[in-house]
mmCIF file of C-alpha atoms in Angstrom:
data_model
loop_
_atom_site.group_PDB
_atom_site.id
_atom_site.type_symbol
_atom_site.label_atom_id
_atom_site.label_comp_id
_atom_site.label_asym_id
_atom_site.label_seq_id
_atom_site.Cartn_x
_atom_site.Cartn_y
_atom_site.Cartn_z
ATOM 1 C CA MET A 1 0.000 0.000 0.000
ATOM 2 C CA LEU A 2 1.296 3.440 -0.918
ATOM 3 C CA ARG A 3 2.461 5.420 2.096
ATOM 4 C CA ILE A 4 1.555 9.107 2.248
ATOM 5 C CA SER A 5 4.544 11.316 3.015
ATOM 6 C CA ARG A 6 4.441 14.027 5.652
ATOM 7 C CA PRO A 7 4.598 16.881 3.075
ATOM 8 C CA ASP A 8 1.616 15.313 1.292
ATOM 9 C CA ARG A 9 -0.325 15.227 4.562
ATOM 10 C CA ILE A 10 0.460 18.877 5.240
ATOM 11 C CA LEU A 11 -0.603 19.756 1.691
ATOM 12 C CA TYR A 12 -3.873 17.869 2.204
ATOM 13 C CA TYR A 13 -4.596 19.793 5.413
ATOM 14 C CA LEU A 14 -3.777 23.099 3.709
ATOM 15 C CA LEU A 15 -5.990 22.239 0.752
ATOM 16 C CA THR A 16 -8.838 21.352 3.088
ATOM 17 C CA VAL A 17 -8.628 24.722 4.828
ATOM 18 C CA LEU A 18 -8.119 26.749 1.634
ATOM 19 C CA ILE A 19 -10.944 25.030 -0.243
ATOM 20 C CA SER A 20 -13.289 25.455 2.702
ATOM 21 C CA ILE A 21 -12.445 29.156 2.997
ATOM 22 C CA SER A 22 -12.891 29.623 -0.752
ATOM 23 C CA TYR A 23 -16.253 27.859 -0.732
ATOM 24 C CA THR A 24 -17.357 30.010 2.208
ATOM 25 C CA CYS A 25 -16.420 33.171 0.329
ATOM 26 C CA LEU A 26 -18.350 31.982 -2.721
ATOM 27 C CA ARG A 27 -21.472 31.245 -0.693
ATOM 28 C CA PHE A 28 -21.452 34.559 1.124
ATOM 29 C CA THR A 29 -20.907 36.360 -2.183
ATOM 30 C CA MET A 30 -23.426 34.555 -4.389
ATOM 31 C CA ASN A 31 -26.197 33.646 -1.917
ATOM 32 C CA VAL A 32 -28.631 36.020 -0.217
ATOM 33 C CA GLU A 33 -30.527 36.395 3.043
ATOM 34 C CA PHE A 34 -34.196 35.512 3.404
ATOM 35 C CA ASN A 35 -36.381 38.348 4.640
ATOM 36 C CA TRP A 36 -38.190 36.122 7.162
ATOM 37 C CA ALA A 37 -34.900 34.814 8.514
ATOM 38 C CA THR A 38 -32.180 37.411 8.124
ATOM 39 C CA TRP A 39 -28.823 36.705 9.716
ATOM 40 C CA LYS A 40 -29.656 39.188 12.473
ATOM 41 C CA MET A 41 -33.031 37.531 13.141
ATOM 42 C CA LEU A 42 -31.370 34.125 13.304
ATOM 43 C CA TYR A 43 -28.751 35.494 15.689
ATOM 44 C CA ASP A 44 -31.423 37.022 17.942
ATOM 45 C CA LEU A 45 -33.466 33.775 17.822
ATOM 46 C CA THR A 46 -36.467 35.745 16.518
ATOM 47 C CA ALA A 47 -36.646 34.344 12.965
ATOM 48 C CA ALA A 48 -39.847 32.829 11.639
ATOM 49 C CA ILE A 49 -40.470 29.129 12.213
ATOM 50 C CA PRO A 50 -39.043 26.746 11.063
ATOM 51 C CA TYR A 51 -35.899 28.851 10.455
ATOM 52 C CA GLY A 52 -35.912 30.134 14.016
ATOM 53 C CA ASN A 53 -35.646 26.580 15.360
ATOM 54 C CA ARG A 54 -32.139 26.194 13.941
ATOM 55 C CA ILE A 55 -30.212 27.720 16.788
ATOM 56 C CA LEU A 56 -26.793 26.035 16.959
ATOM 57 C CA VAL A 57 -24.731 28.365 14.755
ATOM 58 C CA PRO A 58 -26.363 31.545 16.131
ATOM 59 C CA LEU A 59 -25.507 30.402 19.664
ATOM 60 C CA LEU A 60 -21.944 29.443 18.701
ATOM 61 C CA SER A 61 -21.529 32.831 17.014
ATOM 62 C CA ARG A 62 -22.232 34.831 20.166
ATOM 63 C CA PRO A 63 -18.743 34.454 21.687
ATOM 64 C CA LEU A 64 -17.206 35.598 18.394
ATOM 65 C CA VAL A 65 -19.497 38.624 18.257
ATOM 66 C CA ALA A 66 -18.627 39.395 21.874
ATOM 67 C CA LEU A 67 -14.958 39.389 20.842
ATOM 68 C CA GLY A 68 -15.614 41.998 18.156
ATOM 69 C CA SER A 69 -16.726 40.104 15.058
ATOM 70 C CA ASP A 70 -19.866 41.083 13.195
ATOM 71 C CA ILE A 71 -22.605 38.490 12.690
ATOM 72 C CA ARG A 72 -21.680 37.873 9.063
ATOM 73 C CA GLY A 73 -18.042 37.263 9.975
ATOM 74 C CA ALA A 74 -19.035 34.851 12.747
ATOM 75 C CA TYR A 75 -21.266 32.902 10.369
ATOM 76 C CA MET A 76 -18.442 32.773 7.820
ATOM 77 C CA PHE A 77 -16.107 31.355 10.463
ATOM 78 C CA TRP A 78 -18.512 28.540 11.329
ATOM 79 C CA GLU A 79 -19.205 27.896 7.650
ATOM 80 C CA THR A 80 -15.480 27.353 7.148
ATOM 81 C CA VAL A 81 -15.228 25.110 10.212
ATOM 82 C CA SER A 82 -18.212 23.125 8.958
ATOM 83 C CA GLY A 83 -16.544 22.656 5.582
ATOM 84 C CA ILE A 84 -13.437 21.294 7.301
ATOM 85 C CA LEU A 85 -15.560 18.938 9.431
ATOM 86 C CA LEU A 86 -17.359 17.796 6.297
ATOM 87 C CA VAL A 87 -14.048 16.824 4.685
ATOM 88 C CA TYR A 88 -12.941 15.160 7.937
ATOM 89 C CA GLY A 89 -16.128 13.109 8.102
ATOM 90 C CA LEU A 90 -15.935 12.038 4.464
ATOM 91 C CA TYR A 91 -12.270 11.108 4.805
ATOM 92 C CA ASN A 92 -12.973 8.894 7.811
ATOM 93 C CA VAL A 93 -15.917 7.177 6.121
ATOM 94 C CA PHE A 94 -13.867 6.459 3.005
ATOM 95 C CA ARG A 95 -10.892 5.321 5.087
ATOM 96 C CA LEU A 96 -13.005 2.412 6.355
ATOM 97 C CA TYR A 97 -13.202 1.057 2.803
ATOM 98 C CA MET A 98 -10.139 2.255 0.895
ATOM 99 C CA ASP A 99 -6.563 3.428 1.296
ATOM 100 C CA GLU A 100 -5.468 6.872 2.411
ATOM 101 C CA LYS A 101 -4.722 8.179 -1.082
ATOM 102 C CA TRP A 102 -8.229 7.551 -2.418
ATOM 103 C CA SER A 103 -9.839 8.764 0.809
ATOM 104 C CA ARG A 104 -8.089 12.113 0.583
ATOM 105 C CA ILE A 105 -9.006 12.589 -3.075
ATOM 106 C CA PHE A 106 -12.683 11.686 -2.664
ATOM 107 C CA SER A 107 -13.101 13.776 0.480
ATOM 108 C CA LEU A 108 -11.868 16.940 -1.254
ATOM 109 C CA LEU A 109 -13.684 16.335 -4.543
ATOM 110 C CA PHE A 110 -17.034 16.725 -2.783
ATOM 111 C CA PHE A 111 -16.585 20.485 -3.037
ATOM 112 C CA LEU A 112 -16.905 20.108 -6.816
ATOM 113 C CA PHE A 113 -20.413 18.727 -6.267
ATOM 114 C CA LEU A 114 -21.638 21.536 -4.024
ATOM 115 C CA PRO A 115 -22.005 24.415 -6.533
ATOM 116 C CA MET A 116 -24.915 22.673 -8.316
ATOM 117 C CA ALA A 117 -26.943 22.678 -5.109
ATOM 118 C CA PHE A 118 -25.749 25.835 -3.395
ATOM 119 C CA LEU A 119 -24.121 28.339 -5.748
ATOM 120 C CA LEU A 120 -26.129 28.425 -8.966
ATOM 121 C CA GLN A 121 -28.447 31.409 -9.236
ATOM 122 C CA PHE A 122 -31.734 29.605 -8.754
ATOM 123 C CA LYS A 123 -34.853 31.482 -7.743
ATOM 124 C CA TYR A 124 -34.155 30.451 -4.137
ATOM 125 C CA HIS A 125 -30.375 30.902 -3.844
ATOM 126 C CA ILE A 126 -30.634 31.570 -0.109
ATOM 127 C CA LEU A 127 -27.891 31.179 2.487
ATOM 128 C CA TYR A 128 -28.614 29.842 5.943
ATOM 129 C CA PRO A 129 -25.716 29.172 8.325
ATOM 130 C CA ASN A 130 -27.080 25.695 9.115
ATOM 131 C CA ASP A 131 -26.755 24.168 5.623
ATOM 132 C CA THR A 132 -23.128 23.042 5.591
ATOM 133 C CA PRO A 133 -23.152 21.962 9.269
ATOM 134 C CA ALA A 134 -26.153 19.742 8.473
ATOM 135 C CA MET A 135 -24.148 17.921 5.800
ATOM 136 C CA ALA A 136 -21.151 17.607 8.110
ATOM 137 C CA PHE A 137 -23.282 16.138 10.913
ATOM 138 C CA THR A 138 -24.860 13.646 8.506
ATOM 139 C CA VAL A 139 -21.493 12.367 7.296
ATOM 140 C CA LEU A 140 -20.053 12.253 10.825
ATOM 141 C CA ALA A 141 -23.130 10.319 11.950
ATOM 142 C CA LEU A 142 -22.564 7.789 9.178
ATOM 143 C CA PHE A 143 -18.958 7.357 10.316
ATOM 144 C CA LEU A 144 -19.918 6.880 13.975
ATOM 145 C CA ALA A 145 -22.624 4.388 12.998
ATOM 146 C CA LEU A 146 -20.141 2.387 10.920
ATOM 147 C CA LYS A 147 -17.697 2.428 13.860
ATOM 148 C CA GLU A 148 -20.496 1.440 16.295
ATOM 149 C CA ARG A 149 -19.771 4.408 18.550
ATOM 150 C CA TRP A 150 -23.310 4.549 19.899
ATOM 151 C CA LYS A 151 -22.868 6.956 22.817
ATOM 152 C CA LEU A 152 -21.139 9.497 20.602
ATOM 153 C CA LEU A 153 -23.837 8.998 17.976
ATOM 154 C CA VAL A 154 -26.581 9.819 20.485
ATOM 155 C CA LEU A 155 -24.666 12.947 21.510
ATOM 156 C CA LEU A 156 -24.240 13.891 17.856
ATOM 157 C CA VAL A 157 -27.996 13.574 17.260
ATOM 158 C CA ALA A 158 -28.628 16.051 20.071
ATOM 159 C CA VAL A 159 -26.113 18.579 18.727
ATOM 160 C CA ALA A 160 -27.238 18.116 15.115
ATOM 161 C CA THR A 161 -30.866 18.698 16.124
ATOM 162 C CA LEU A 162 -29.879 22.066 17.561
ATOM 163 C CA ASN A 163 -28.619 22.853 14.078
ATOM 164 C CA ARG A 164 -31.547 21.586 12.002
ATOM 165 C CA GLU A 165 -34.463 19.184 12.272
ATOM 166 C CA SER A 166 -33.057 17.203 9.340
ATOM 167 C CA SER A 167 -31.044 15.301 11.962
ATOM 168 C CA VAL A 168 -34.016 12.912 11.887
ATOM 169 C CA LEU A 169 -31.938 11.288 9.138
ATOM 170 C CA ILE A 170 -29.488 9.937 11.711
ATOM 171 C CA PRO A 171 -31.848 7.389 13.342
ATOM 172 C CA LEU A 172 -32.975 6.414 9.836
ATOM 173 C CA ILE A 173 -29.369 5.845 8.739
ATOM 174 C CA PHE A 174 -28.793 3.569 11.719
ATOM 175 C CA ALA A 175 -32.025 1.652 11.123
ATOM 176 C CA ALA A 176 -31.308 1.123 7.423
ATOM 177 C CA MET A 177 -27.861 -0.343 8.054
ATOM 178 C CA TYR A 178 -28.439 -2.433 11.165
ATOM 179 C CA ALA A 179 -32.081 -3.619 11.186
ATOM 180 C CA ASP A 180 -31.174 -7.056 9.832
ATOM 181 C CA LYS A 181 -27.777 -7.307 11.532
ATOM 182 C CA MET A 182 -28.540 -6.878 15.254
ATOM 183 C CA GLY A 183 -30.584 -8.653 17.856
ATOM 184 C CA THR A 184 -33.983 -7.048 18.335
ATOM 185 C CA LYS A 185 -33.364 -5.818 21.877
ATOM 186 C CA ARG A 186 -30.049 -4.139 21.083
ATOM 187 C CA PHE A 187 -31.359 -2.648 17.849
ATOM 188 C CA LEU A 188 -34.468 -1.175 19.461
ATOM 189 C CA LEU A 189 -32.472 0.181 22.423
ATOM 190 C CA ILE A 190 -30.081 2.102 20.163
ATOM 191 C CA LEU A 191 -32.891 3.290 17.875
ATOM 192 C CA ALA A 192 -34.922 4.439 20.886
ATOM 193 C CA SER A 193 -31.915 6.291 22.340
ATOM 194 C CA LEU A 194 -31.345 8.149 19.081
ATOM 195 C CA SER A 195 -35.041 8.955 18.716
ATOM 196 C CA VAL A 196 -35.453 10.141 22.309
ATOM 197 C CA ALA A 197 -32.402 12.409 22.006
ATOM 198 C CA TYR A 198 -33.914 13.932 18.875
ATOM 199 C CA ILE A 199 -37.369 14.406 20.414
ATOM 200 C CA ILE A 200 -36.120 15.924 23.679
ATOM 201 C CA VAL A 201 -33.950 18.492 21.910
ATOM 202 C CA ARG A 202 -36.724 19.320 19.423
ATOM 203 C CA LEU A 203 -39.226 19.886 22.232
ATOM 204 C CA GLY A 204 -36.750 22.100 24.065
ATOM 205 C CA ILE A 205 -36.140 24.200 20.953
ATOM 206 C CA MET A 206 -39.861 24.532 20.235
ATOM 207 C CA GLU A 207 -40.432 25.746 23.783
ATOM 208 C CA LEU A 208 -37.603 28.274 23.439
ATOM 209 C CA THR A 209 -38.978 29.674 20.171
ATOM 210 C CA ARG A 210 -42.709 29.315 20.832
ATOM 211 C CA ASP A 211 -43.269 33.082 20.460
ATOM 212 C CA ASN A 212 -41.565 33.267 17.059
ATOM 213 C CA PRO A 213 -43.867 34.005 14.091
ATOM 214 C CA HIS A 214 -45.389 31.093 12.134
ATOM 215 C CA PRO A 215 -45.926 32.616 8.676
ATOM 216 C CA TYR A 216 -46.803 29.321 6.992
ATOM 217 C CA GLY A 217 -49.946 28.880 9.076
ATOM 218 C CA GLY A 218 -49.035 25.474 10.490
ATOM 219 C CA GLU A 219 -47.045 24.666 13.619
ATOM 220 C CA MET A 220 -44.470 22.718 11.591
ATOM 221 C CA ALA A 221 -44.839 24.616 8.294
ATOM 222 C CA PHE A 222 -46.556 21.707 6.565
ATOM 223 C CA THR A 223 -48.758 23.928 4.427
ATOM 224 C CA TYR A 224 -49.402 27.226 2.803
ATOM 225 C CA ALA A 225 -52.592 27.388 4.868
ATOM 226 C CA ASN A 226 -53.065 31.087 4.191
ATOM 227 C CA LYS A 227 -53.325 30.237 0.479
ATOM 228 C CA ASN A 228 -55.698 27.308 1.123
ATOM 229 C CA SER A 229 -53.334 24.923 -0.679
ATOM 230 C CA TRP A 230 -51.060 22.126 0.411
ATOM 231 C CA ARG A 231 -47.335 22.615 -0.119
ATOM 232 C CA VAL A 232 -47.038 19.138 -1.618
ATOM 233 C CA ASN A 233 -49.475 20.181 -4.342
ATOM 234 C CA SER A 234 -47.339 23.146 -5.362
ATOM 235 C CA ASN A 235 -44.224 20.942 -5.404
ATOM 236 C CA ILE A 236 -45.863 18.333 -7.629
ATOM 237 C CA ALA A 237 -47.433 20.974 -9.853
ATOM 238 C CA GLY A 238 -44.015 22.520 -10.341
ATOM 239 C CA LEU A 239 -42.696 19.183 -11.608
ATOM 240 C CA ILE A 240 -45.681 18.490 -13.860
ATOM 241 C CA TYR A 241 -46.344 21.848 -15.472
ATOM 242 C CA ASN A 242 -42.750 22.874 -16.158
ATOM 243 C CA PRO A 243 -41.004 20.055 -18.065
ATOM 244 C CA MET A 244 -37.576 21.449 -17.180
ATOM 245 C CA ASN A 245 -38.073 21.211 -13.410
ATOM 246 C CA PRO A 246 -37.586 17.421 -13.040
ATOM 247 C CA PHE A 247 -34.238 17.721 -14.815
ATOM 248 C CA ILE A 248 -33.273 20.741 -12.730
ATOM 249 C CA LEU A 249 -34.127 18.770 -9.586
ATOM 250 C CA LEU A 250 -31.851 15.932 -10.706
ATOM 251 C CA ALA A 251 -29.119 18.430 -11.537
ATOM 252 C CA THR A 252 -29.209 19.920 -8.035
ATOM 253 C CA VAL A 253 -28.116 16.546 -6.643
ATOM 254 C CA ASP A 254 -25.490 16.245 -9.399
ATOM 255 C CA PHE A 255 -27.378 13.385 -11.120
ATOM 256 C CA THR A 256 -26.223 11.050 -8.347
ATOM 257 C CA PRO A 257 -29.381 8.868 -8.607
ATOM 258 C CA PHE A 258 -28.264 7.797 -12.092
ATOM 259 C CA PHE A 259 -24.751 6.983 -10.890
ATOM 260 C CA ILE A 260 -26.145 5.013 -7.944
ATOM 261 C CA ILE A 261 -28.306 2.945 -10.298
ATOM 262 C CA MET A 262 -25.333 2.348 -12.590
ATOM 263 C CA LEU A 263 -23.030 1.345 -9.707
ATOM 264 C CA ARG A 264 -25.631 -0.409 -7.529
ATOM 265 C CA LYS A 265 -23.915 -3.811 -7.733
ATOM 266 C CA ARG A 266 -20.623 -2.272 -6.621
ATOM 267 C CA ILE A 267 -21.961 -0.399 -3.588
ATOM 268 C CA PRO A 268 -21.881 -2.397 -0.314
ATOM 269 C CA GLU A 269 -25.343 -3.641 0.635
ATOM 270 C CA HIS A 270 -25.485 -1.837 3.988
ATOM 271 C CA ILE A 271 -24.626 1.444 2.227
ATOM 272 C CA MET A 272 -27.002 0.752 -0.656
ATOM 273 C CA ASN A 273 -29.794 0.555 1.936
ATOM 274 C CA LEU A 274 -29.314 4.296 2.453
ATOM 275 C CA ALA A 275 -30.873 4.918 -0.967
ATOM 276 C CA LEU A 276 -34.272 4.153 0.548
ATOM 277 C CA VAL A 277 -33.494 6.513 3.446
ATOM 278 C CA CYS A 278 -32.818 9.258 0.911
ATOM 279 C CA GLY A 279 -36.082 8.401 -0.832
ATOM 280 C CA VAL A 280 -38.063 8.630 2.406
ATOM 281 C CA TYR A 281 -36.413 11.938 3.261
ATOM 282 C CA VAL A 282 -37.156 13.478 -0.148
ATOM 283 C CA PHE A 283 -40.726 12.188 0.187
ATOM 284 C CA MET A 284 -40.999 14.078 3.491
ATOM 285 C CA LEU A 285 -39.564 17.209 1.902
ATOM 286 C CA PHE A 286 -42.347 17.227 -0.680
ATOM 287 C CA PHE A 287 -44.783 17.748 2.210
ATOM 288 C CA ILE A 288 -42.848 20.151 4.416
ATOM 289 C CA GLY A 289 -40.300 21.907 2.198
ATOM 290 C CA ASN A 290 -39.843 23.811 -1.011
ATOM 291 C CA ILE A 291 -38.399 21.087 -3.215
ATOM 292 C CA PHE A 292 -37.138 23.717 -5.659
ATOM 293 C CA GLU A 293 -34.844 25.210 -3.024
ATOM 294 C CA PRO A 294 -31.792 23.031 -3.745
ATOM 295 C CA ARG A 295 -30.023 23.585 -0.416
ATOM 296 C CA ILE A 296 -32.612 21.429 1.414
ATOM 297 C CA LEU A 297 -31.217 18.420 -0.450
ATOM 298 C CA GLY A 298 -27.714 18.893 0.979
ATOM 299 C CA GLU A 299 -27.871 15.923 3.362
ATOM 300 C CA VAL A 300 -29.212 13.684 0.592
ATOM 301 C CA LEU A 301 -26.394 14.838 -1.684
ATOM 302 C CA ALA A 302 -23.788 14.003 0.983
ATOM 303 C CA ILE A 303 -25.141 10.466 1.444
ATOM 304 C CA ALA A 304 -25.485 9.938 -2.300
ATOM 305 C CA TYR A 305 -21.919 11.149 -2.826
ATOM 306 C CA VAL A 306 -20.603 8.540 -0.388
ATOM 307 C CA MET A 307 -22.522 5.852 -2.263
ATOM 308 C CA VAL A 308 -21.193 6.991 -5.647
ATOM 309 C CA CYS A 309 -17.582 7.185 -4.425
ATOM 310 C CA LEU A 310 -17.664 3.713 -2.878
ATOM 311 C CA GLY A 311 -19.207 2.278 -6.026
ATOM 312 C CA THR A 312 -16.672 4.077 -8.217
ATOM 313 C CA PHE A 313 -13.726 2.845 -6.145
ATOM 314 C CA SER A 314 -14.999 -0.735 -6.277
ATOM 315 C CA TYR A 315 -15.581 -0.483 -10.035
ATOM 316 C CA LEU A 316 -12.204 1.044 -10.878
ATOM 317 C CA ASN A 317 -10.260 -1.348 -8.658
ATOM 318 C CA GLU A 318 -12.393 -4.388 -9.516
ATOM 319 C CA THR A 319 -12.723 -5.318 -5.874
ATOM 320 C CA ALA A 320 -15.699 -5.931 -3.620
ATOM 321 C CA LEU A 321 -15.885 -3.668 -0.569
ATOM 322 C CA SER A 322 -16.423 -5.455 2.722
ATOM 323 C CA ALA A 323 -18.326 -4.093 5.701
ATOM 324 C CA PRO A 324 -16.114 -2.248 8.206
ATOM 325 C CA ASN A 325 -17.294 -4.016 11.389
ATOM 326 C CA ASN A 326 -18.229 -7.509 12.558
ATOM 327 C CA THR A 327 -21.887 -6.648 13.113
ATOM 328 C CA LEU A 328 -22.398 -5.610 9.490
ATOM 329 C CA ARG A 329 -20.344 -8.591 8.280
ATOM 330 C CA SER A 330 -22.479 -11.033 10.241
ATOM 331 C CA GLU A 331 -24.490 -13.540 8.198
ATOM 332 C CA ALA A 332 -26.314 -14.995 11.212
ATOM 333 C CA PRO A 333 -30.119 -14.620 10.955
ATOM 334 C CA THR A 334 -31.700 -12.048 13.272
ATOM 335 C CA PRO A 335 -35.363 -11.640 14.317
ATOM 336 C CA LEU A 336 -35.763 -8.432 12.304
ATOM 337 C CA ALA A 337 -34.108 -9.791 9.152
ATOM 338 C CA PRO A 338 -37.403 -10.858 7.471
ATOM 339 C CA VAL A 339 -38.909 -7.422 8.132
ATOM 340 C CA ALA A 340 -35.803 -5.686 6.790
ATOM 341 C CA ALA A 341 -35.890 -7.888 3.691
ATOM 342 C CA LEU A 342 -39.508 -6.905 3.029
ATOM 343 C CA VAL A 343 -38.653 -3.216 3.389
ATOM 344 C CA GLN A 344 -35.677 -3.565 1.052
ATOM 345 C CA ARG A 345 -37.775 -5.400 -1.536
ATOM 346 C CA TYR A 346 -41.013 -3.432 -1.394
ATOM 347 C CA GLY A 347 -39.992 -0.155 0.253
ATOM 348 C CA TRP A 348 -40.119 1.914 -2.937
ATOM 349 C CA TYR A 349 -43.594 0.617 -3.793
ATOM 350 C CA ALA A 350 -44.790 1.333 -0.254
ATOM 351 C CA LEU A 351 -43.388 4.848 -0.474
ATOM 352 C CA LEU A 352 -45.208 5.454 -3.757
ATOM 353 C CA ILE A 353 -48.512 4.147 -2.375
ATOM 354 C CA ALA A 354 -48.117 6.173 0.833
ATOM 355 C CA GLY A 355 -47.432 9.304 -1.183
ATOM 356 C CA ALA A 356 -50.442 8.867 -3.450
ATOM 357 C CA SER A 357 -52.692 8.019 -0.496
ATOM 358 C CA GLY A 358 -51.435 10.924 1.599
ATOM 359 C CA ILE A 359 -51.878 13.485 -1.149
ATOM 360 C CA THR A 360 -55.380 12.177 -1.914
ATOM 361 C CA LEU A 361 -56.376 12.273 1.767
ATOM 362 C CA LEU A 362 -55.124 15.815 2.227
ATOM 363 C CA ASN A 363 -57.029 17.087 -0.769
ATOM 364 C CA VAL A 364 -60.254 15.212 -0.001
ATOM 365 C CA LEU A 365 -60.386 16.415 3.602
ATOM 366 C CA GLY A 366 -59.044 19.868 2.784
ATOM 367 C CA VAL A 367 -56.866 22.307 4.663
ATOM 368 C CA LYS A 368 -59.654 23.460 6.959
ATOM 369 C CA PHE A 369 -60.093 19.933 8.344
ATOM 370 C CA PHE A 370 -56.575 20.090 9.812
ATOM 371 C CA PHE A 371 -56.607 23.776 10.810
ATOM 372 C CA ARG A 372 -59.951 24.328 12.487
#
């Protein structure tokens, strides 16, 4: 195996810092504030919900502001730190499957994928200081799950939830990889710990920001209630009535779904299971988010990128990638294995049926049924 020299390591660290700083400068130059959640509103914890619930970076910025920085400068600092953590997380995930040389290359190349989702001048080219940290937390969570560092993973869920509610992905990542590999009791205990950590932090945040404005009309911004129309309808209509939008949506995740399909036989099974997690998450975003705001797909892009890189490495080196721990390598049958097999086989169909049923139910009952 090729050894990496000390000068090469130093160069890698310098590149990580320089690329992260450069990306930060690009974002703060090309992206704009949102008038319901300006950087000052976020800092003061007075921004509209759900933006006001994302409190981690504003809280971390307060010591820097107290030392003389302005809010923008503090946010830029944490954006840079988040970029470095993102590279660190990717490197450590890749290092479980490949040598140091490939891990360094793949971890840095992720920055080439980010402009499609964050820097192009879409209608909603908005900058929030929680976007890059959310990707970093997702990748770090994947690493901790692969290393079976459960206590640290629970702590990470709590911290990531302070940053953004998309940390709900972390319990889903664990469940997708380990449902058919662990005994039922151990699996449910870890899943419950992750879920409880998420719920407790979310409830605490909601109590802290309960007086913040709710411009979308629903407690969790599920709808455009003031327009008497479900958000999911506007998302679907945008895909149907503008033939370019489906292709734009694929472009914002760098066409990774196509690469995943092409490389599916090269991606380790436990990692391939994360494709369904991404599908479930995007399904949720159709109901609670603006699917044409590319930044909300950042966590999905990070997971998809890991899948593509592992598949590419396996394909180029003509080698099968083994699981990085004994639990994932285990072939012994577990009580939840039949259930996991059903989900893996029919999960996409179930997701499609649930989506069609949910949309139909919402429209038959109407907005007023849920907001009386």
